CSV table of C-alpha atoms and ligand atoms in Angstrom, one decimal:
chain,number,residue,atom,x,y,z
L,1,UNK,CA,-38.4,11.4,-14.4
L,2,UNK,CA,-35.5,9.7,-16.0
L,3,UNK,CA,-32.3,11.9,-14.0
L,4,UNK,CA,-28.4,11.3,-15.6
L,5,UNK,CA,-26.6,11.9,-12.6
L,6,UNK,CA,-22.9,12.9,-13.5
L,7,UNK,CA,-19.9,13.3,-11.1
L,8,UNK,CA,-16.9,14.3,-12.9
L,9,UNK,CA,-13.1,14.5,-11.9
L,10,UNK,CA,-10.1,15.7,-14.0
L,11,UNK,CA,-9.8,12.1,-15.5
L,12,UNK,CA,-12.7,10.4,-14.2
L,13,UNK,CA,-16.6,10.2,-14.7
L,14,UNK,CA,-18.5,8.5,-12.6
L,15,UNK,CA,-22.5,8.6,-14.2
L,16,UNK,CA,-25.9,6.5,-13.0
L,17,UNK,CA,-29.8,7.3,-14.8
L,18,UNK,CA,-32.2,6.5,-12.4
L,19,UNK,CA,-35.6,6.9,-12.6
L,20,UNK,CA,-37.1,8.7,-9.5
L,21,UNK,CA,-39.8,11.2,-9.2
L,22,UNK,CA,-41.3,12.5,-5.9
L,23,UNK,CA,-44.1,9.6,-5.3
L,24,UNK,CA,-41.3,7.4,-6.1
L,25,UNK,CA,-38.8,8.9,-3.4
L,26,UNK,CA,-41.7,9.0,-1.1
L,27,UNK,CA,-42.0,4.9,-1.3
L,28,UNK,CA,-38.6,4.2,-2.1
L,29,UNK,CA,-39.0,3.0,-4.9
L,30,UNK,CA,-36.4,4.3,-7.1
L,31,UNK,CA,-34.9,2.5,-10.4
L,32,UNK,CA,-31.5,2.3,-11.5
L,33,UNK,CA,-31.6,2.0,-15.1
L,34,UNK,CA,-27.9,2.1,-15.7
L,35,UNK,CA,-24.3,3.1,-14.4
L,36,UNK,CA,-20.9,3.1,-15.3
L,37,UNK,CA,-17.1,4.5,-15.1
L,38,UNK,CA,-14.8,5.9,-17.5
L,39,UNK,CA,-11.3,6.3,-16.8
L,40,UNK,CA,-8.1,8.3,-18.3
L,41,UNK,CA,-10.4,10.6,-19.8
L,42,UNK,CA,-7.5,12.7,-21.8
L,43,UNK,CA,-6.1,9.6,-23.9
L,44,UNK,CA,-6.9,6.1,-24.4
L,45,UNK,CA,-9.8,6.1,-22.0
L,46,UNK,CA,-11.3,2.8,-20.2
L,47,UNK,CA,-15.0,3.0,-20.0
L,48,UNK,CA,-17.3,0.3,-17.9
L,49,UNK,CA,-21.0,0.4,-18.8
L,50,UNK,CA,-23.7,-1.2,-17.3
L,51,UNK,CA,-27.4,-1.5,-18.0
L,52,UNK,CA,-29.6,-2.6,-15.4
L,53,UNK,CA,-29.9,-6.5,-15.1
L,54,UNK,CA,-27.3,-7.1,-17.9
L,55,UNK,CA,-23.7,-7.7,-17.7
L,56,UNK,CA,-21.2,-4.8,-17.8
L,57,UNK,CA,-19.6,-3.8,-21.1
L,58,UNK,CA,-15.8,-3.1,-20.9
L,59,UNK,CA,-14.6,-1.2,-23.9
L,60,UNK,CA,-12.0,1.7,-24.3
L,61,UNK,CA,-12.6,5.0,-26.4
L,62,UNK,CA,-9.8,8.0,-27.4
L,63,UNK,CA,-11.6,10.5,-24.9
L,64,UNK,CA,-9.9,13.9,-25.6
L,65,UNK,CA,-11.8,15.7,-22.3
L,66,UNK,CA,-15.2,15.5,-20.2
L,67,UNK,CA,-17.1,17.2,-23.4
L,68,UNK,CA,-16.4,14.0,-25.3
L,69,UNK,CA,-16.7,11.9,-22.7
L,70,UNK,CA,-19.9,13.6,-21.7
L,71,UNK,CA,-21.0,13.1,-25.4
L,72,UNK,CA,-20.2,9.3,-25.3
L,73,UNK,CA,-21.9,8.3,-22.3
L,74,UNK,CA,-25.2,10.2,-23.9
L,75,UNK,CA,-24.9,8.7,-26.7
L,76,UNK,CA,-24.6,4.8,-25.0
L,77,UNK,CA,-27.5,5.5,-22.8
L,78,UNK,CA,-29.9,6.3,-25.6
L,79,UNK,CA,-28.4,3.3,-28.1
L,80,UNK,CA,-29.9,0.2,-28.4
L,81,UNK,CA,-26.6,-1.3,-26.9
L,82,UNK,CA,-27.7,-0.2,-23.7
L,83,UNK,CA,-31.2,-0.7,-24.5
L,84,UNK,CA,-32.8,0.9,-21.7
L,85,UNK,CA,-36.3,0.9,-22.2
L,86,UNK,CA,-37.4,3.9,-20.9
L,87,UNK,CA,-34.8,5.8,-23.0
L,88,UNK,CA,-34.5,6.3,-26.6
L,89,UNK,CA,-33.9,9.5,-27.4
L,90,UNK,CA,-32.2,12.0,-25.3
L,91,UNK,CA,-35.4,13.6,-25.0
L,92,UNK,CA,-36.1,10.8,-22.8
L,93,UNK,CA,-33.8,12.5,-20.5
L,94,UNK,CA,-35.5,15.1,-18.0
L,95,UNK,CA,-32.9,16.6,-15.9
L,96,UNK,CA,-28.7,16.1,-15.1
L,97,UNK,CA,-27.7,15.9,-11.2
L,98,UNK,CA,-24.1,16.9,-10.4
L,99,UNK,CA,-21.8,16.4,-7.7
L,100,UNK,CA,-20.4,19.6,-7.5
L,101,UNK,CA,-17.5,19.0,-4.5
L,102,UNK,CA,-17.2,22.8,-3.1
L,103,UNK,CA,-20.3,25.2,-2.3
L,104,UNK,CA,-18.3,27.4,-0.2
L,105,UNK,CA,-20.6,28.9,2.3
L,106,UNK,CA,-22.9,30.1,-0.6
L,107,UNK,CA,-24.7,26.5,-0.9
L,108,UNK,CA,-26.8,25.2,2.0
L,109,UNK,CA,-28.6,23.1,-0.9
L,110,UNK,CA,-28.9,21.9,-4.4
L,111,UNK,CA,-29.3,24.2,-6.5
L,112,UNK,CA,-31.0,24.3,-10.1
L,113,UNK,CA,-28.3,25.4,-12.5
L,114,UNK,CA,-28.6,29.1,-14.1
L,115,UNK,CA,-25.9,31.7,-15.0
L,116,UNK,CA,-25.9,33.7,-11.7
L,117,UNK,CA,-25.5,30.1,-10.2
L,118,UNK,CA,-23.0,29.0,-12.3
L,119,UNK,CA,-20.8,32.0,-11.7
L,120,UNK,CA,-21.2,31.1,-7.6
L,121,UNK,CA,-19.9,27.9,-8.3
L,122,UNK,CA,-16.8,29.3,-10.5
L,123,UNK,CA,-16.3,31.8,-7.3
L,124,UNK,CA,-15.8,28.5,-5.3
L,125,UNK,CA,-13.0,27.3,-7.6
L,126,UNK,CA,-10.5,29.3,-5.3
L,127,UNK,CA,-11.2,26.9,-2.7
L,128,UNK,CA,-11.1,23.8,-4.4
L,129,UNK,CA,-9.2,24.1,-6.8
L,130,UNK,CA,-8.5,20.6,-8.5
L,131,UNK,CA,-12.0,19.7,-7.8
L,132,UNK,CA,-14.6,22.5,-9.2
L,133,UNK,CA,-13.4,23.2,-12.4
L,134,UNK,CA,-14.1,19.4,-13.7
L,135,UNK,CA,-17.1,19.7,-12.3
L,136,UNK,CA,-17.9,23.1,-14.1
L,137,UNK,CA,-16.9,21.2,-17.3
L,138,UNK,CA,-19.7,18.6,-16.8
L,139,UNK,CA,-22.2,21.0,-16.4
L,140,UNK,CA,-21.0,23.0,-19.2
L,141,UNK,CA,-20.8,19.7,-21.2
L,142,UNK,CA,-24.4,18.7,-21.0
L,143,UNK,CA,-25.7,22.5,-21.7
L,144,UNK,CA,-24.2,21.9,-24.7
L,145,UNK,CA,-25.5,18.4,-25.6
L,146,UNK,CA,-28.6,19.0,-23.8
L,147,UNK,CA,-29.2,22.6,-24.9
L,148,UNK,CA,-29.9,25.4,-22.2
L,149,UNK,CA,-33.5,24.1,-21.3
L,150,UNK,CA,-32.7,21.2,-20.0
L,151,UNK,CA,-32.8,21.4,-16.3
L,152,UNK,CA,-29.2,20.6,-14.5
L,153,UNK,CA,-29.1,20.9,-10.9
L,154,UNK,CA,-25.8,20.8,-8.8
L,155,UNK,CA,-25.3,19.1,-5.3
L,156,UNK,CA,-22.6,20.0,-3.4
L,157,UNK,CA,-20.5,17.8,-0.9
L,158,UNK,CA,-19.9,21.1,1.4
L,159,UNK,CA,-23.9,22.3,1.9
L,160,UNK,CA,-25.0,19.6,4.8
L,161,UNK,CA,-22.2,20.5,6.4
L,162,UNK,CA,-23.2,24.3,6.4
L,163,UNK,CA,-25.4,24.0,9.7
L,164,UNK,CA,-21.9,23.5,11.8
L,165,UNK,CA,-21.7,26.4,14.4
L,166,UNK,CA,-19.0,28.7,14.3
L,167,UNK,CA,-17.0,27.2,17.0
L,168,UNK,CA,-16.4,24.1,15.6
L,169,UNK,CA,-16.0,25.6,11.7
L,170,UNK,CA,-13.7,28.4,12.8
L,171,UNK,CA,-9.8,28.0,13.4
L,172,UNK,CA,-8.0,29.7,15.8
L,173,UNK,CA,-6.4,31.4,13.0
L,174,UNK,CA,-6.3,35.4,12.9
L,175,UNK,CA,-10.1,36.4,12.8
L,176,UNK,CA,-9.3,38.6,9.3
L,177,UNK,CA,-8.1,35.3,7.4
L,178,UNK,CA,-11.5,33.8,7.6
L,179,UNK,CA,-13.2,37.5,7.2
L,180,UNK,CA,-11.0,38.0,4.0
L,181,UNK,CA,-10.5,34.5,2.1
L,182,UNK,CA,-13.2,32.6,4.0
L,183,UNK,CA,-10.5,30.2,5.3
L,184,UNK,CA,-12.7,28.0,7.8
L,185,UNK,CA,-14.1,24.2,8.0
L,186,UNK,CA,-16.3,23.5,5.3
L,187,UNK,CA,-16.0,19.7,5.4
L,188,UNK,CA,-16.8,17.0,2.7
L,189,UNK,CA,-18.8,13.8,1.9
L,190,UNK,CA,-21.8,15.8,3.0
L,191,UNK,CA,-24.1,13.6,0.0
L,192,UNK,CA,-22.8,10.4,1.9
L,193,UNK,CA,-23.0,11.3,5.3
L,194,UNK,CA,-26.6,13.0,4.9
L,195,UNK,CA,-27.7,9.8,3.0
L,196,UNK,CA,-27.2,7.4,5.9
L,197,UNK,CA,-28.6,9.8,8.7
L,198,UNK,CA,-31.7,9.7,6.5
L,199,UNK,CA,-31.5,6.0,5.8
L,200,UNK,CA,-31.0,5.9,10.0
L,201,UNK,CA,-34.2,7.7,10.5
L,202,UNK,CA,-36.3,4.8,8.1
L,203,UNK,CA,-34.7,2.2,9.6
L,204,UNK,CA,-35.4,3.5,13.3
L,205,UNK,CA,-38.5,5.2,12.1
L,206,UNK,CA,-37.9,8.4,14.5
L,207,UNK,CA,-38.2,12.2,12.6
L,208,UNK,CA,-34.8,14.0,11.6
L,209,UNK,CA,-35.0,16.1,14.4
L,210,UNK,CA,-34.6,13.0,16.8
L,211,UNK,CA,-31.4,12.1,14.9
L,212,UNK,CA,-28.1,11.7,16.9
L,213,UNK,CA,-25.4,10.2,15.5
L,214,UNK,CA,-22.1,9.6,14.2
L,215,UNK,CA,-21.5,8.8,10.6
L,216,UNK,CA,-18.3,7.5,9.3
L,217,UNK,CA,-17.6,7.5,5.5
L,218,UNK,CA,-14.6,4.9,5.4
L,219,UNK,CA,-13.8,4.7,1.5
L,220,UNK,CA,-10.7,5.9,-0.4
L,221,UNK,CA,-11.9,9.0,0.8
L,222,UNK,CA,-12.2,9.1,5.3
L,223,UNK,CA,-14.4,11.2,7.1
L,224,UNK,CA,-16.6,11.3,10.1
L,225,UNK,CA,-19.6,13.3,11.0
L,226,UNK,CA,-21.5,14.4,14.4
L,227,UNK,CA,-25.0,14.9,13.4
L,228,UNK,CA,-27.1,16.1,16.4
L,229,UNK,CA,-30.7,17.1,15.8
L,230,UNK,CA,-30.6,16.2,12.2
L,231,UNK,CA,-27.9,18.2,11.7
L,232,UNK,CA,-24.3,18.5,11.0
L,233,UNK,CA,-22.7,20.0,13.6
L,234,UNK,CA,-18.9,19.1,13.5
L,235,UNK,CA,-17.1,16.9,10.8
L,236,UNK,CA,-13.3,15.6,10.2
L,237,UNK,CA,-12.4,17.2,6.9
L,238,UNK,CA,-11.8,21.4,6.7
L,239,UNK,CA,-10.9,23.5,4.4
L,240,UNK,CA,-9.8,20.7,2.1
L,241,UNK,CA,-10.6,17.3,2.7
L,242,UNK,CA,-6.8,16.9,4.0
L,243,UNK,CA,-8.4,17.0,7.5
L,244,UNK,CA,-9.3,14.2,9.6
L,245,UNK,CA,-9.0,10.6,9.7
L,246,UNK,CA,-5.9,8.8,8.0
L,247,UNK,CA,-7.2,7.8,4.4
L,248,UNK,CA,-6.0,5.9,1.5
L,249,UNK,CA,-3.5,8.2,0.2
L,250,UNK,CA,-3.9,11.0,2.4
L,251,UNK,CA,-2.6,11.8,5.9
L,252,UNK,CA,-5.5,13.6,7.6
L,253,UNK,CA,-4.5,16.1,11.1
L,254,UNK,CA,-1.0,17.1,11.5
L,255,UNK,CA,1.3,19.2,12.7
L,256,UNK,CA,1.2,21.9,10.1
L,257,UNK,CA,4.7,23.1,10.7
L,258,UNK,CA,5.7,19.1,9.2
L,259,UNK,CA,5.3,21.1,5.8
L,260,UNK,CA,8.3,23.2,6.4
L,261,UNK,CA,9.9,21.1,8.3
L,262,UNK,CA,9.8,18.4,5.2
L,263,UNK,CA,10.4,21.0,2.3
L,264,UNK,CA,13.5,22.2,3.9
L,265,UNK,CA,14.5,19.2,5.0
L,266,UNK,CA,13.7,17.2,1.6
L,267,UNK,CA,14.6,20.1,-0.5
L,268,UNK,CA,10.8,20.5,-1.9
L,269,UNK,CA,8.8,22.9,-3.2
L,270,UNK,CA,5.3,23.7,-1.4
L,271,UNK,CA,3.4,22.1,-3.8
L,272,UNK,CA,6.1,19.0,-3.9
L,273,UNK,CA,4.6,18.3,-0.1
L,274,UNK,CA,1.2,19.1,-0.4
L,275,UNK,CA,1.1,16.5,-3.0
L,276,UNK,CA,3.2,14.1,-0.9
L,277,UNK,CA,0.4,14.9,1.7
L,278,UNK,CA,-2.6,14.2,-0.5
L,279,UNK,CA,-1.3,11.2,-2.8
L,280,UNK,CA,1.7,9.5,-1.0
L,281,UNK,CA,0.9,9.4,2.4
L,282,UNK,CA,-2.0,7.8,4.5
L,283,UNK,CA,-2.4,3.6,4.1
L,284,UNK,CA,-0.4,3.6,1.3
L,285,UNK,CA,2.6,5.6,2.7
L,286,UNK,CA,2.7,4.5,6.1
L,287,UNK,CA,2.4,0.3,4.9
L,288,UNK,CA,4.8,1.4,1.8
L,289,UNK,CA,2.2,-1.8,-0.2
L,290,UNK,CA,-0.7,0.0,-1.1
L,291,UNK,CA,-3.5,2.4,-0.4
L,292,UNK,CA,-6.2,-0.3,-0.6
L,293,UNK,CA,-7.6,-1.7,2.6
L,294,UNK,CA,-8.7,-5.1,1.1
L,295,UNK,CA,-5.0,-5.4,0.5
L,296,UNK,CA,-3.7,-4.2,3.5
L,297,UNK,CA,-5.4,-6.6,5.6
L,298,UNK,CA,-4.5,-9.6,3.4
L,299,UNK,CA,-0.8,-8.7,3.8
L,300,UNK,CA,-1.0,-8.1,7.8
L,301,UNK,CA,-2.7,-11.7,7.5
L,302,UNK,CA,-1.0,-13.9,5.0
L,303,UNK,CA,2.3,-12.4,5.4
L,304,UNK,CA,2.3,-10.3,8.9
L,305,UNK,CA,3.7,-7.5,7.4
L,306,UNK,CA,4.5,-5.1,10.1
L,307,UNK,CA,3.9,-2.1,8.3
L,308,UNK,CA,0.5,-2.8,6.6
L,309,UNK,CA,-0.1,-4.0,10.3
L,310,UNK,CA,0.9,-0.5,11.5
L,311,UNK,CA,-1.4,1.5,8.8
L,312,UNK,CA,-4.5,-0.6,9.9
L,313,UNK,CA,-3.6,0.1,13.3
L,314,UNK,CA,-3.1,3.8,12.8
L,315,UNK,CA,-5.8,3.8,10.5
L,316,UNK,CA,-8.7,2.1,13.3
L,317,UNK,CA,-7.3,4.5,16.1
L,318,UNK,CA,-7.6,7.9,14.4
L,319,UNK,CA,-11.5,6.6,13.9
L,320,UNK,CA,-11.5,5.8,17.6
L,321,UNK,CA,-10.1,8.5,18.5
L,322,UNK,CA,-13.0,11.0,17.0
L,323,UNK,CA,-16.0,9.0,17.6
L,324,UNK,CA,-14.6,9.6,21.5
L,325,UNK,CA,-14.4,13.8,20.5
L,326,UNK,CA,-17.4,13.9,19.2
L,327,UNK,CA,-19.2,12.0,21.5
L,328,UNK,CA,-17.9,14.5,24.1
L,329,UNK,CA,-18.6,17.6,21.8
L,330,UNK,CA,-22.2,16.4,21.4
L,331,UNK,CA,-23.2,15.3,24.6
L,332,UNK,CA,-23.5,11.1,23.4
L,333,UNK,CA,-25.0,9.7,20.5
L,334,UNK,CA,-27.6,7.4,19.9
L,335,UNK,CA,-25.2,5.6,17.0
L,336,UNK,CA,-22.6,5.1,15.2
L,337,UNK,CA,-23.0,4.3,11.5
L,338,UNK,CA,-20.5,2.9,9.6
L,339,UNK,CA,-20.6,3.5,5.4
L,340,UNK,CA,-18.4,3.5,2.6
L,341,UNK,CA,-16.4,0.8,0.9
L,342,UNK,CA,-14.4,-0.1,4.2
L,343,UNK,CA,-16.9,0.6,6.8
L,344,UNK,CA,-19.6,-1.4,4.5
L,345,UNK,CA,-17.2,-4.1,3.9
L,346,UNK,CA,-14.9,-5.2,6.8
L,347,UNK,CA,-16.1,-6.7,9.7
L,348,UNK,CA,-12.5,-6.7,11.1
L,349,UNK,CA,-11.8,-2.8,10.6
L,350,UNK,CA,-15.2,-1.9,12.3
L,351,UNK,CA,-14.8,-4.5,15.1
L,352,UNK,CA,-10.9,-2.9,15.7
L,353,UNK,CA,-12.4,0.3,15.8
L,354,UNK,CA,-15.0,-0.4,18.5
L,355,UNK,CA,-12.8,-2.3,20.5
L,356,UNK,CA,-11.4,0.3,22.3
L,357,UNK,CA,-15.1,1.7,23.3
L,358,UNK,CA,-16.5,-1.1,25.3
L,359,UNK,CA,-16.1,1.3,28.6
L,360,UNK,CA,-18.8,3.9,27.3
L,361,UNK,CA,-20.9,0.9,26.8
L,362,UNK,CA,-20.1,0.1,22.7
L,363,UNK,CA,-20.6,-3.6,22.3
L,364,UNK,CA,-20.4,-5.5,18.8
L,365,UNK,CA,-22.4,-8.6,18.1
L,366,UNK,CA,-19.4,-10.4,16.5
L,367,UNK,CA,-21.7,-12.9,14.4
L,368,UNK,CA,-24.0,-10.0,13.0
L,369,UNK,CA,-21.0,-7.7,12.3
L,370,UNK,CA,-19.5,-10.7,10.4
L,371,UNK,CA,-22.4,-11.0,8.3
L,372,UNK,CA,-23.6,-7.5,7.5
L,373,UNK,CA,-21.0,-6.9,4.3
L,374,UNK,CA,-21.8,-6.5,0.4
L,375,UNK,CA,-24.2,-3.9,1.1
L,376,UNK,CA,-26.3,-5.5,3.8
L,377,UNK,CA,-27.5,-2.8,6.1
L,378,UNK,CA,-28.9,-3.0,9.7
L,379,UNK,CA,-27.5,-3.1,13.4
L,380,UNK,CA,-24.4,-4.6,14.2
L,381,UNK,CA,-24.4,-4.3,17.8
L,382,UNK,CA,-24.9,-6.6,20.8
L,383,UNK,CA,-27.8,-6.5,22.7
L,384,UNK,CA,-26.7,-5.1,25.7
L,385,UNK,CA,-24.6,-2.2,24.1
L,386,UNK,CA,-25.3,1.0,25.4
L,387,UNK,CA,-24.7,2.8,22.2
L,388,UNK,CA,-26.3,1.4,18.5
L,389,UNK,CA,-23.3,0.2,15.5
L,390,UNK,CA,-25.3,0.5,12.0
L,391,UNK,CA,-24.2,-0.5,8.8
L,392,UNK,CA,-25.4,1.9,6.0
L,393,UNK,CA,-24.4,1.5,2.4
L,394,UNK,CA,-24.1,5.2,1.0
L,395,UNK,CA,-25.9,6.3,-2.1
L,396,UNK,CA,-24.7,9.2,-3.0
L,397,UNK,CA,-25.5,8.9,-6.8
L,398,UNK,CA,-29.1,7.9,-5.8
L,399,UNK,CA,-29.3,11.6,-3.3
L,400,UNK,CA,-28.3,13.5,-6.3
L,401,UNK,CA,-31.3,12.2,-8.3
L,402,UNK,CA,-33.6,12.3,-5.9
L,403,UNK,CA,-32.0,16.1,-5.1
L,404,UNK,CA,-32.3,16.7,-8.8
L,405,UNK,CA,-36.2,16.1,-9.0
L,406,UNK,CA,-37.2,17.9,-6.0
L,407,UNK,CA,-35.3,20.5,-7.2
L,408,UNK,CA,-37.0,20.8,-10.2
L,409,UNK,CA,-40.4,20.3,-9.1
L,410,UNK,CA,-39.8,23.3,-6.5
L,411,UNK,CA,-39.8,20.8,-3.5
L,412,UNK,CA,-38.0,21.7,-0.4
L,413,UNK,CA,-35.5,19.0,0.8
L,414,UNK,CA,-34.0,18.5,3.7
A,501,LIG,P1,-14.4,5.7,-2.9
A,501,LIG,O1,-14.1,6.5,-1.7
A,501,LIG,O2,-13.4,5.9,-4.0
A,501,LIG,O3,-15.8,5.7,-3.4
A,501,LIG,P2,-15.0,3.1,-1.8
A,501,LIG,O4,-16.0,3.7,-0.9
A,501,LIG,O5,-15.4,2.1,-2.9
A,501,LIG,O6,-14.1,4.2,-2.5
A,501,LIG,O7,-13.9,2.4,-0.9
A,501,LIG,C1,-12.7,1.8,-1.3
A,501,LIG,C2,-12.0,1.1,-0.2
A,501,LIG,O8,-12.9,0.1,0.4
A,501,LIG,C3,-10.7,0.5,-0.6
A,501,LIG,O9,-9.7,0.7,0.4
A,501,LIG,C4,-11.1,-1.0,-0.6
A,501,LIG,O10,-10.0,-1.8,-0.3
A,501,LIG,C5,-12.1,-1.0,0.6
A,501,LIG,N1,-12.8,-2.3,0.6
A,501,LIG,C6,-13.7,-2.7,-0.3
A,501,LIG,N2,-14.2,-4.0,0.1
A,501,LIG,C7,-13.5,-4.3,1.2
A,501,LIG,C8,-13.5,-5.4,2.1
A,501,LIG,N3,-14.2,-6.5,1.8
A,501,LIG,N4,-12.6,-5.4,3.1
A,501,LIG,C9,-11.9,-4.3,3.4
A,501,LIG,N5,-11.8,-3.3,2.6
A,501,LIG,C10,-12.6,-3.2,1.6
């Protein structure tokens, strides 16, 4: 089956076709036929488009919302400019994956999109506000281009996370907060994190039920994972994914009363912090350069600059920091798998994050770590090292597609 796999923000579309079907998943044997990016959505909007095997198109388009954007990347994928072979027609389209980012503690799973489904998913919009409602719009978008028969199926970053027990998704919060508004961890990256457990288990070749581990999604985004028998038991992000490690632009755990504390103090509204919380703070507030690690590490090395210095330093030590709580909340871990565009990328950041672990036994191989970058995978660790280090690329695109069949051939998926 030929799957569009769509993951739309306010501004922003991220979209892949791949070609998958269940004997395909089964060998791994997936295609990407094409991806791409487009950017500003609302104006004067930057698209990047690439087929498979060919060089990527830049071009920008007046994109007035998703629905046109929707349209335009429908209409590319079935041209001759991308001249994808196995589609001509949008008929040569079988399904639409989504990332749909909150599930609320309705979604264990992917879901095939109907009605009664799609009103859940609007219910959920109360608890992710900024995120859902783009994401309704790209599922809305493609019932229109698509028509209604066309199967869409939604994957939620919340629903791995849904096995957590109730100790470690509960705060200590009055008991009626989480009875009336369902205020409680839900967690996110769930697509990322359950991609590399699975792509732990091939490489290890042990069954899901043998998988302990901690995964930790270092990208713009931060989050880590405990993942004990398969499952998700515990993760950084809550409610929002605020929580948790320090990330490009957001600050991760603090002191909540900082938010009065700063509004009074600052004169701001609520909402003025919150944003200062989720867009100005993290790498990019503490260094005052930038929210981009590649940066970040060139100024602490060309030009020492003590604050990009400090960021990476805060940055490695939050990470340290939970691998050592979850370690203790699972009773040690077989692993520790690094994904994401930092934790796939830098040798340095992974190496300073497992330096401060060599007393339960964590030991790097410093020549493999070096090399294992650009979306190598395998073990990074020394020989001797108590604990395994793996480097996973993520694939989340590639999980929603492979969601998105088994979906829609009625197969159950873990
Ligand atoms: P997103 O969470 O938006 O998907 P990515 O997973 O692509 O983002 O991660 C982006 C982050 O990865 C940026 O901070 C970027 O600087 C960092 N990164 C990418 N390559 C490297 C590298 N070679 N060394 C250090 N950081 C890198």
């Amino acid at each position: 089956m030929n799957i569009l796999v769509l993951n739309c923000g306010s501004s922003t579309i991220k979209f892949q076709v791949v070609e998958t079907d269940i004997e395909t998943i089964e060998r791994n044997d997936d295609r990407k036929l094409a991806r791409g990016v487009i950017e500003r959505i609302g104006g004067e909007a930057i698209l990047s488009l690439n087929a498979e095997g060919r060089p990527a198109q830049r071009t920008t388009a007046q994109l007035r919302d998703i629905r046109s954007a929707v349209g335009l990347i429908t209409r590319w994928v079935c041209s001759k400019e991308s001249d994808i072979s196995q589609i001509k027609t949008v008929s040569d389209i079988h399904a639409v994956g989504h990332r749909v980012v909150h599930g609320g503690e309705r979604f264990t799973q992917s879901a095939v999109v109907n009605d009664e489904i799609l009103s859940e998913i609007e219910d959920c919009i109360e608890l992710a506000p900024l995120h859902n409602p783009a994401n309704i719009k790209g599922i809305m978008a493609a019932r229109e281009i698509f028509g209604a028969g066309l199967p869409q199926v939604a994957v939620f970053d919340t629903a791995f996370h849904q096995t957590l027990p109730e100790h470690a998704y509960l705060y200590a919060l009055p008991y009626q907060y989480y009875r009336r508004h369902k205020v409680r961890r839900y967690g996110f990256h769930g697509t990322s994190h359950r991609y590399v457990a699975y792509r732990y288990r091939l490489l290890r070749g042990i069954p899901r039920d043998q998988v302990n581990i901690i995964t930790i999604h270092l990208g713009n985004g931060c989050s880590a994972t405990a993942i004990k028998g398969g499952n998700s038991m515990d993760t950084s992000m809550g409610l929002t994914p605020l929580e948790g490690l320090v990330m490009g632009t957001r600050s991760g755990d603090l002191d909540p009363l900082i938010l009065e504390f700063l509004a009074t103090k600052e004169g701001m509204s609520l909402t003025e912090v919150e944003s200062l919380l989720n867009k100005q703070s993290g790498l990019l507030g503490i260094s005052g350069l930038t929210h981009d690690m590649r940066e970040l590490l060139a100024e602490a090395h060309e030009n020492n600059d003590r604050r990009a210095i400090l960021a990476i330093s805060i940055f490695c030590y939050r990470v340290r920091k939970y691998i050592g709580s979850y370690l203790a909340a699972m009773g040690g871990a077989d692993a520790i798998v690094f994904t994401g565009g930092i934790g796939e990328n830098s040798a340095e950041i992974r190496g300073r994050i497992c330096e401060g672990l060599e007393w339960m036994g964590v030991r790097l191989n410093p020549d493999l770590n070096l090399t294992l970058t650009g979306g190598a995978e395998g073990p990074v660790n020394a020989e001797d090292s108590s604990v395994a280090v793996y480097v996973i690329p993520t694939d989340e695109e590639l999980l929603i597609a492979r969601d998105t069949v088994r979906c829609v051939r009625g197969v159950p998926h873990h």
